[in-house]
Amino acid sequence: MIKKHTDDKFFLIDGVNVSLRTAIAREIVSNLLVHREFKSAFPAKLIIEKDRIWTENWSRTQWKGRISLENFTPYPKNPIIAKFFVNIGYADSLGSGVRNLYKYTKIYSNAEPDFEENDVFKLIVPMRPAGATLTNNGKSSEVTKVTEKVTDVTEKRILELLKDNAKYKTVELAEMLDISRKTVSVKLKNLREKGIIERVGSDRKGYWNIYL
C-alpha cells in the first residue's frame, strides 16, 4: 500500500542506490507490530496522505511525551516479535526503528518524524520528497538544488499537475492543458534540463521525480 501511493526516488548511501521509501515503510510497519498492545481492541491505523504517513496504535506505554533521539530509551514491548523481526531482517536492533526513521526521513523529505508516546502511540512521517544523497561521512546533501525559478506559465501548469500525479503521460498532460503533445514534450525537456524533473522508468509505466 505504501509502495503504491508514495514516490521511490533515487538516493545513494555510500555509493549504493537505496530505496528509502521501502526502508521507511519497513520501519513504520515494524513499529506497528513490535510495539502493539494486542490485548486492546483499539484498531491500529496506518493512513497515507499526500505529504505524510501517520499511524495510531494502542501501546503499553512506559512514559508519556514526544520521543527524540536525545530522550528515548528503547524498551521491548513485544520482545518475541522484535527478535523475530531482527532474525528475518525487518529490524536491526532494539531502538533501531527510531534512529532509522530519523535518518531516512531527513534524507527523503528534509524533515523529521514525530513520535508521541502515550496510551495511543502516534507516529507522523513527512513524505514530501526532496532528492538527496548520503555521503561517506554520514551527512546528507541535495542531489539537485533548483536555483532557477520557473517563469514559463505552461511549465508551471505542468509542474502543478505532476505534483498531484507524477504518473501523468504526455498525452494526458496535453489533453488537460489543451495544448499539443509536441508542446508538452518541449516543456518537459526544458524542465529536465533545468534539473527540476527527472523521468524514472518507461514512458508507459514510469513516473516523474520533482525536485522542488
Short mmCIF file of C-alpha atoms in Angstrom, two decimals, residues 2-207:
data_model
loop_
_atom_site.label_atom_id
_atom_site.label_comp_id
_atom_site.label_asym_id
_atom_site.label_seq_id
_atom_site.Cartn_x
_atom_site.Cartn_y
_atom_site.Cartn_z
CA ILE A 2 2.78 2.46 0.88
CA LYS A 3 4.60 1.47 -2.31
CA LYS A 4 1.51 2.20 -4.39
CA HIS A 5 0.88 5.69 -3.02
CA THR A 6 4.38 7.15 -2.48
CA ASP A 7 7.35 8.02 -4.69
CA ASP A 8 10.51 5.93 -4.78
CA LYS A 9 13.26 8.40 -5.60
CA PHE A 10 16.91 7.81 -6.42
CA PHE A 11 19.17 8.01 -3.37
CA LEU A 12 22.75 6.99 -2.78
CA ILE A 13 24.11 5.78 0.55
CA ASP A 14 27.82 5.06 0.46
CA GLY A 15 27.62 4.81 -3.31
CA VAL A 16 24.74 2.29 -3.32
CA ASN A 17 21.28 3.00 -4.72
CA VAL A 18 18.86 2.57 -1.80
CA SER A 19 15.06 2.63 -1.79
CA LEU A 20 14.41 4.90 1.16
CA ARG A 21 10.68 4.57 0.63
CA THR A 22 10.98 0.82 1.24
CA ALA A 23 13.20 1.39 4.28
CA ILE A 24 10.78 3.93 5.77
CA ALA A 25 7.78 1.68 5.08
CA ARG A 26 9.55 -1.23 6.74
CA GLU A 27 10.22 0.77 9.90
CA ILE A 28 6.66 2.11 10.06
CA VAL A 29 5.05 -1.33 9.75
CA SER A 30 7.57 -2.93 12.11
CA ASN A 31 6.82 -0.23 14.67
CA LEU A 32 3.09 -1.01 14.49
CA LEU A 33 3.63 -4.72 15.13
CA VAL A 34 6.55 -4.71 17.58
CA HIS A 35 5.05 -2.08 19.91
CA ARG A 36 1.39 -3.10 19.68
CA GLU A 37 -0.63 -3.97 22.79
CA PHE A 38 -2.51 -6.90 21.29
CA LYS A 39 -4.92 -7.24 24.22
CA SER A 40 -6.56 -3.95 23.26
CA ALA A 41 -9.47 -3.75 20.81
CA PHE A 42 -8.29 -0.32 19.66
CA PRO A 43 -7.77 -0.58 15.87
CA ALA A 44 -4.29 0.13 14.59
CA LYS A 45 -4.29 2.79 11.88
CA LEU A 46 -1.91 3.47 9.01
CA ILE A 47 -3.01 6.48 6.95
CA ILE A 48 -1.26 7.64 3.77
CA GLU A 49 -1.86 11.28 2.88
CA LYS A 50 -0.44 13.41 0.09
CA ASP A 51 2.57 14.62 2.06
CA ARG A 52 2.79 12.32 5.09
CA ILE A 53 2.13 8.89 6.60
CA TRP A 54 0.73 8.67 10.11
CA THR A 55 -0.17 5.85 12.43
CA GLU A 56 -2.07 5.30 15.67
CA ASN A 57 -1.60 2.20 17.77
CA TRP A 58 -2.55 1.14 21.31
CA SER A 59 0.63 0.71 23.29
CA ARG A 60 1.92 -0.39 26.69
CA THR A 61 3.47 2.94 27.46
CA GLN A 62 6.30 3.40 29.98
CA TRP A 63 6.09 7.19 29.93
CA LYS A 64 4.19 9.94 28.10
CA GLY A 65 5.55 12.58 25.77
CA ARG A 66 7.35 13.14 22.50
CA ILE A 67 10.28 10.92 21.59
CA SER A 68 13.52 12.34 20.23
CA LEU A 69 16.95 10.87 19.62
CA GLU A 70 18.13 12.57 22.80
CA ASN A 71 15.47 11.37 25.23
CA PHE A 72 14.26 7.95 24.09
CA THR A 73 15.13 4.71 25.87
CA PRO A 74 14.47 1.50 23.88
CA TYR A 75 12.03 -0.84 25.60
CA PRO A 76 10.96 -4.24 24.15
CA LYS A 77 7.16 -4.14 24.45
CA ASN A 78 6.87 -7.39 22.46
CA PRO A 79 10.37 -8.92 22.72
CA ILE A 80 9.48 -12.17 20.90
CA ILE A 81 8.11 -10.29 17.88
CA ALA A 82 11.05 -7.88 17.99
CA LYS A 83 13.55 -10.76 17.98
CA PHE A 84 11.70 -12.42 15.08
CA PHE A 85 11.85 -9.21 13.04
CA VAL A 86 15.58 -8.93 13.68
CA ASN A 87 16.08 -12.53 12.53
CA ILE A 88 14.21 -12.01 9.25
CA GLY A 89 15.96 -8.70 8.56
CA TYR A 90 12.97 -6.40 9.16
CA ALA A 91 14.65 -4.76 12.15
CA ASP A 92 18.27 -4.14 13.05
CA SER A 93 18.35 -3.98 16.84
CA LEU A 94 16.42 -2.65 19.81
CA GLY A 95 15.75 1.05 19.22
CA SER A 96 16.91 0.96 15.60
CA GLY A 97 13.44 1.89 14.31
CA VAL A 98 13.51 5.36 15.87
CA ARG A 99 17.09 6.02 14.75
CA ASN A 100 16.45 4.75 11.22
CA LEU A 101 13.26 6.77 10.76
CA TYR A 102 15.05 9.95 11.87
CA LYS A 103 17.91 9.16 9.48
CA TYR A 104 15.88 8.11 6.43
CA THR A 105 13.14 10.74 6.75
CA LYS A 106 15.72 13.52 6.97
CA ILE A 107 17.24 12.36 3.68
CA TYR A 108 13.93 11.62 1.92
CA SER A 109 11.96 14.75 2.79
CA ASN A 110 14.40 17.01 4.67
CA ALA A 111 12.18 16.72 7.76
CA GLU A 112 11.94 14.68 10.94
CA PRO A 113 9.35 12.13 12.09
CA ASP A 114 7.13 12.94 15.05
CA PHE A 115 6.82 10.23 17.72
CA GLU A 116 4.32 10.69 20.55
CA GLU A 117 4.32 8.08 23.34
CA ASN A 118 1.01 7.67 25.16
CA ASP A 119 -1.64 5.00 25.65
CA VAL A 120 -2.21 5.60 21.95
CA PHE A 121 1.19 5.71 20.29
CA LYS A 122 1.23 8.18 17.37
CA LEU A 123 3.77 8.50 14.58
CA ILE A 124 3.86 11.07 11.76
CA VAL A 125 6.39 10.67 8.94
CA PRO A 126 6.65 13.55 6.41
CA MET A 127 6.87 12.16 2.88
CA ARG A 128 7.34 15.23 0.70
CA PRO A 129 10.26 14.03 -1.46
CA ALA A 130 13.46 16.07 -1.63
CA GLY A 131 16.03 14.06 -3.64
CA ALA A 132 19.23 13.67 -1.65
CA THR A 133 22.34 11.58 -1.25
CA LEU A 134 24.17 10.45 1.86
CA THR A 135 27.92 10.89 1.65
CA ASN A 136 30.53 8.68 3.30
CA ASN A 137 30.80 10.99 6.29
CA GLY A 138 27.12 10.46 7.06
CA LYS A 139 25.94 13.95 6.14
CA SER A 140 23.11 14.45 3.67
CA SER A 141 23.35 16.71 0.64
CA GLU A 142 20.90 17.54 -2.12
CA VAL A 143 21.08 15.67 -5.39
CA THR A 144 19.51 18.52 -7.28
CA LYS A 145 19.07 22.01 -5.94
CA VAL A 146 16.89 24.22 -8.08
CA THR A 147 18.36 27.71 -8.31
CA GLU A 148 16.49 28.87 -11.37
CA LYS A 149 12.85 29.83 -10.95
CA VAL A 150 10.27 28.53 -13.37
CA THR A 151 8.87 31.56 -15.19
CA ASP A 152 7.13 29.87 -18.13
CA VAL A 153 3.38 29.69 -17.49
CA THR A 154 2.91 26.34 -19.27
CA GLU A 155 5.83 24.79 -17.39
CA LYS A 156 4.30 25.96 -14.12
CA ARG A 157 0.97 24.38 -15.04
CA ILE A 158 2.69 21.11 -15.96
CA LEU A 159 4.53 21.07 -12.63
CA GLU A 160 1.32 21.61 -10.69
CA LEU A 161 -0.28 18.66 -12.47
CA LEU A 162 2.75 16.44 -11.89
CA LYS A 163 2.76 17.31 -8.20
CA ASP A 164 -0.76 15.90 -7.98
CA ASN A 165 0.04 12.83 -10.06
CA ALA A 166 3.64 12.03 -11.00
CA LYS A 167 2.46 9.30 -13.42
CA TYR A 168 0.75 11.58 -15.93
CA LYS A 169 1.78 10.81 -19.51
CA THR A 170 2.49 13.38 -22.24
CA VAL A 171 -0.84 12.74 -23.95
CA GLU A 172 -2.74 13.19 -20.67
CA LEU A 173 -0.97 16.46 -19.90
CA ALA A 174 -1.70 17.71 -23.42
CA GLU A 175 -5.40 16.91 -23.06
CA MET A 176 -5.72 18.57 -19.65
CA LEU A 177 -3.87 21.70 -20.73
CA ASP A 178 -5.48 21.77 -24.18
CA ILE A 179 -2.15 22.06 -25.97
CA SER A 180 -0.27 19.84 -28.43
CA ARG A 181 1.78 16.83 -27.38
CA LYS A 182 4.78 18.40 -29.07
CA THR A 183 4.49 21.49 -26.85
CA VAL A 184 4.25 19.32 -23.73
CA SER A 185 7.32 17.35 -24.83
CA VAL A 186 9.30 20.58 -25.31
CA LYS A 187 8.28 21.90 -21.89
CA LEU A 188 9.13 18.63 -20.18
CA LYS A 189 12.53 18.67 -21.88
CA ASN A 190 13.12 22.23 -20.61
CA LEU A 191 12.21 21.21 -17.06
CA ARG A 192 14.54 18.19 -17.24
CA GLU A 193 17.43 20.32 -18.48
CA LYS A 194 16.91 22.72 -15.56
CA GLY A 195 17.15 19.78 -13.15
CA ILE A 196 13.59 20.31 -11.89
CA ILE A 197 12.15 16.98 -13.02
CA GLU A 198 13.53 13.56 -13.87
CA ARG A 199 11.87 10.63 -15.59
CA VAL A 200 12.02 7.30 -13.79
CA GLY A 201 11.11 4.17 -15.73
CA SER A 202 9.46 3.78 -19.11
CA ASP A 203 7.09 6.18 -20.85
CA ARG A 204 4.21 3.79 -20.23
CA LYS A 205 4.82 2.67 -16.65
CA GLY A 206 7.26 5.25 -15.27
CA TYR A 207 6.75 8.45 -13.29
#
